[in-house]
Tab-separated table of C-alpha atoms in Angstrom:
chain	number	residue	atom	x	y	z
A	92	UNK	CA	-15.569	-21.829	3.486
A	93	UNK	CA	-19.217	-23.383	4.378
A	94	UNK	CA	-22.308	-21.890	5.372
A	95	UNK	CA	-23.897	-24.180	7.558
A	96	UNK	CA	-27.615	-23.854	9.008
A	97	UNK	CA	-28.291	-24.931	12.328
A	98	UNK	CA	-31.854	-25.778	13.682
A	99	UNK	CA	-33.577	-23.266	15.271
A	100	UNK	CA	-30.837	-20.357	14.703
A	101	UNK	CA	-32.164	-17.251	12.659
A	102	UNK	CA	-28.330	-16.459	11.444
A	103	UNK	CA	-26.376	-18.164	9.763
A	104	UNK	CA	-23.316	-19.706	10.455
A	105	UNK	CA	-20.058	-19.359	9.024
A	106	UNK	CA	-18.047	-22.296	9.746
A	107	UNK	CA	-14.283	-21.772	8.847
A	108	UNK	CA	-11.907	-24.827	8.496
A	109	UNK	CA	-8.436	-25.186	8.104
A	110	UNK	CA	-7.251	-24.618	4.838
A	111	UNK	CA	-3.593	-24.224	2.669
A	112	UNK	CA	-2.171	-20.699	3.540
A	113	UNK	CA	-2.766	-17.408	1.358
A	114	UNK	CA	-0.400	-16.458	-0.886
A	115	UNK	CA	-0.497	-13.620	-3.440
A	116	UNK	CA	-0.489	-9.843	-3.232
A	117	UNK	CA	-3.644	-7.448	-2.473
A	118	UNK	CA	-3.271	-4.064	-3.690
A	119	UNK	CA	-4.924	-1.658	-0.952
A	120	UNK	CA	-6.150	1.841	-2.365
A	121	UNK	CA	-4.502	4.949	-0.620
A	122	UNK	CA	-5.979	6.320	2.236
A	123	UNK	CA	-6.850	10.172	2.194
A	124	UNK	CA	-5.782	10.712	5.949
A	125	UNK	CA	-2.400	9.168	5.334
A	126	UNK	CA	-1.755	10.941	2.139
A	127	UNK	CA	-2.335	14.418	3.379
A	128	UNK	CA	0.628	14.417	6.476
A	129	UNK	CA	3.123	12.745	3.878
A	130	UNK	CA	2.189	15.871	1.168
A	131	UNK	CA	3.306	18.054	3.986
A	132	UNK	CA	6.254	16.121	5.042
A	133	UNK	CA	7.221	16.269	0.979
A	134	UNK	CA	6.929	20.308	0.511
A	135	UNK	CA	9.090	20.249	3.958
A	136	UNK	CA	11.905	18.574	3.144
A	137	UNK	CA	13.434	20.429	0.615
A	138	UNK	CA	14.341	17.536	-1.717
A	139	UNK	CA	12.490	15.561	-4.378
A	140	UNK	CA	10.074	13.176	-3.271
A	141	UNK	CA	8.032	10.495	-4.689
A	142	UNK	CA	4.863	9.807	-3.765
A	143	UNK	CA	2.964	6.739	-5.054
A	144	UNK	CA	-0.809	5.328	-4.289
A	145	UNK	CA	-1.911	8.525	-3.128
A	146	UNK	CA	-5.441	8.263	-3.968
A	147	UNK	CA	-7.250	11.192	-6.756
A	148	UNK	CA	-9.379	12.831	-4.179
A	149	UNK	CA	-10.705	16.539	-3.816
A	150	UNK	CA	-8.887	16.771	-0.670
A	151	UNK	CA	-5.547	15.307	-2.149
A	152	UNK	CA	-5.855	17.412	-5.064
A	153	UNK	CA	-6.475	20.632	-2.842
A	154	UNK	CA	-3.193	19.787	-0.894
A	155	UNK	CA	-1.170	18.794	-4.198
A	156	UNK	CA	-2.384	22.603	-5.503
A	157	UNK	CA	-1.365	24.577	-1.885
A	158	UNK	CA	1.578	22.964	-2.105
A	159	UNK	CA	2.156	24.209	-5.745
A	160	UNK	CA	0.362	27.359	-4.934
A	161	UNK	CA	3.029	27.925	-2.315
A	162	UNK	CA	6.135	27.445	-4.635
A	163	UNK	CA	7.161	23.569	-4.805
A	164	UNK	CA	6.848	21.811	-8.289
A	165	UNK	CA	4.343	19.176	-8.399
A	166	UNK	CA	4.709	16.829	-11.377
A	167	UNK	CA	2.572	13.405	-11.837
A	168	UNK	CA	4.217	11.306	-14.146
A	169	UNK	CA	2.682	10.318	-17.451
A	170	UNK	CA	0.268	6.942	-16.856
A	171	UNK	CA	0.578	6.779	-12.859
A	172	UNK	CA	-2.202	8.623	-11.832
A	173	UNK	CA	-1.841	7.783	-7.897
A	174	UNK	CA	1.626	8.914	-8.188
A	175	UNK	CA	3.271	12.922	-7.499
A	176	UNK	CA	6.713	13.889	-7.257
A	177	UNK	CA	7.355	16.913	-5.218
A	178	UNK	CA	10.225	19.583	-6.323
A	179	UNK	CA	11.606	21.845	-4.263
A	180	UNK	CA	12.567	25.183	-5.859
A	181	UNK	CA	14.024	28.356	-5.336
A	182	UNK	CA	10.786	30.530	-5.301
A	183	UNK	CA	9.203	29.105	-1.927
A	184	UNK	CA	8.333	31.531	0.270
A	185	UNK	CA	4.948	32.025	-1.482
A	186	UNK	CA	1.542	32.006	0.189
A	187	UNK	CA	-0.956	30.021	-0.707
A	188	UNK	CA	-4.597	30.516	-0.925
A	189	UNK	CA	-5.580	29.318	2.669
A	190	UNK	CA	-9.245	29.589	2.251
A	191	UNK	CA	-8.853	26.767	0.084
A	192	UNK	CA	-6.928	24.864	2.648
A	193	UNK	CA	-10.007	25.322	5.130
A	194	UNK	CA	-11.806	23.060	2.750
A	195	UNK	CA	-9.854	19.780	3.318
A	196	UNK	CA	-11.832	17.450	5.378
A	197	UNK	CA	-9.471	15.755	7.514
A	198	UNK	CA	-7.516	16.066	11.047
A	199	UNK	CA	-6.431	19.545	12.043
A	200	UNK	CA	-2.950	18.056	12.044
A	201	UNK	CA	-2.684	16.793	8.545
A	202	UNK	CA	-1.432	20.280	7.240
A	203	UNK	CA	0.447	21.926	9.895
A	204	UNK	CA	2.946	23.042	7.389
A	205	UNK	CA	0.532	25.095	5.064
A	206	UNK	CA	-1.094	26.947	7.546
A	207	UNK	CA	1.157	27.010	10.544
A	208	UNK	CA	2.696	30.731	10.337
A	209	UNK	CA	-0.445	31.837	8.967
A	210	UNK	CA	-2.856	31.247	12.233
A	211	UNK	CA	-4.820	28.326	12.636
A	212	UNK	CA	-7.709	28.067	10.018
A	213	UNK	CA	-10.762	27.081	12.524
């Protein structure tokens, strides 16, 4: 790629030529708004799931912790930090601490499952 100045232009130009094709791999961090619907989906479906790239948030951590809170197993393996595993077991049916849940900045809809037979939360 050039940068090329033309006479009597204030910006510059970005001239882009043909080149040979990318290749290679581009690791994209996790996004918080996608991670909190697929935490959900996890504690809902009653077997183990893995989650991977989910990013080490406040928000993400909240959720991880209702979820827990609210009697599935959360593990994170040893050395994969952006990674949970969610567990069911036989002691769900407990309620979490919904003020807590209140505090997750993100769509209403992200969390349906946590706070659906409780009332809405705003």
């Amino acid at each position: 790629m050039t940068t090329t100045r033309v006479p009597g232009v204030a910006a510059e130009v970005i001239a882009v030529r043909p080149g040979p094709p990318l290749t290679g791999t581009v690791t994209v961090d996790g996004s918080k708004n996608a991670a909190l619907p697929l935490v959900a989906a996890a504690a809902d479906l009653g077997c183990p799931v893995r989650l991977s790239n989910i990013p080490a948030n406040t928000d993400v951590q909240t959720m991880l912790a209702l979820v827990q809170e609210s009697g599935w197993h959360v593990a994170k393996p040893v050395g994969k930090p952006t990674t949970a595993v969610v567990l069911p077991t036989d002691n769900q049916l407990a309620l979490p601490h919904l003020p807590q849940a209140a505090r997750i900045r993100a769509r209403r809809r992200s969390h349906p499952h946590l706070y659906g037979e409780q009332g809405a939360l705003w």
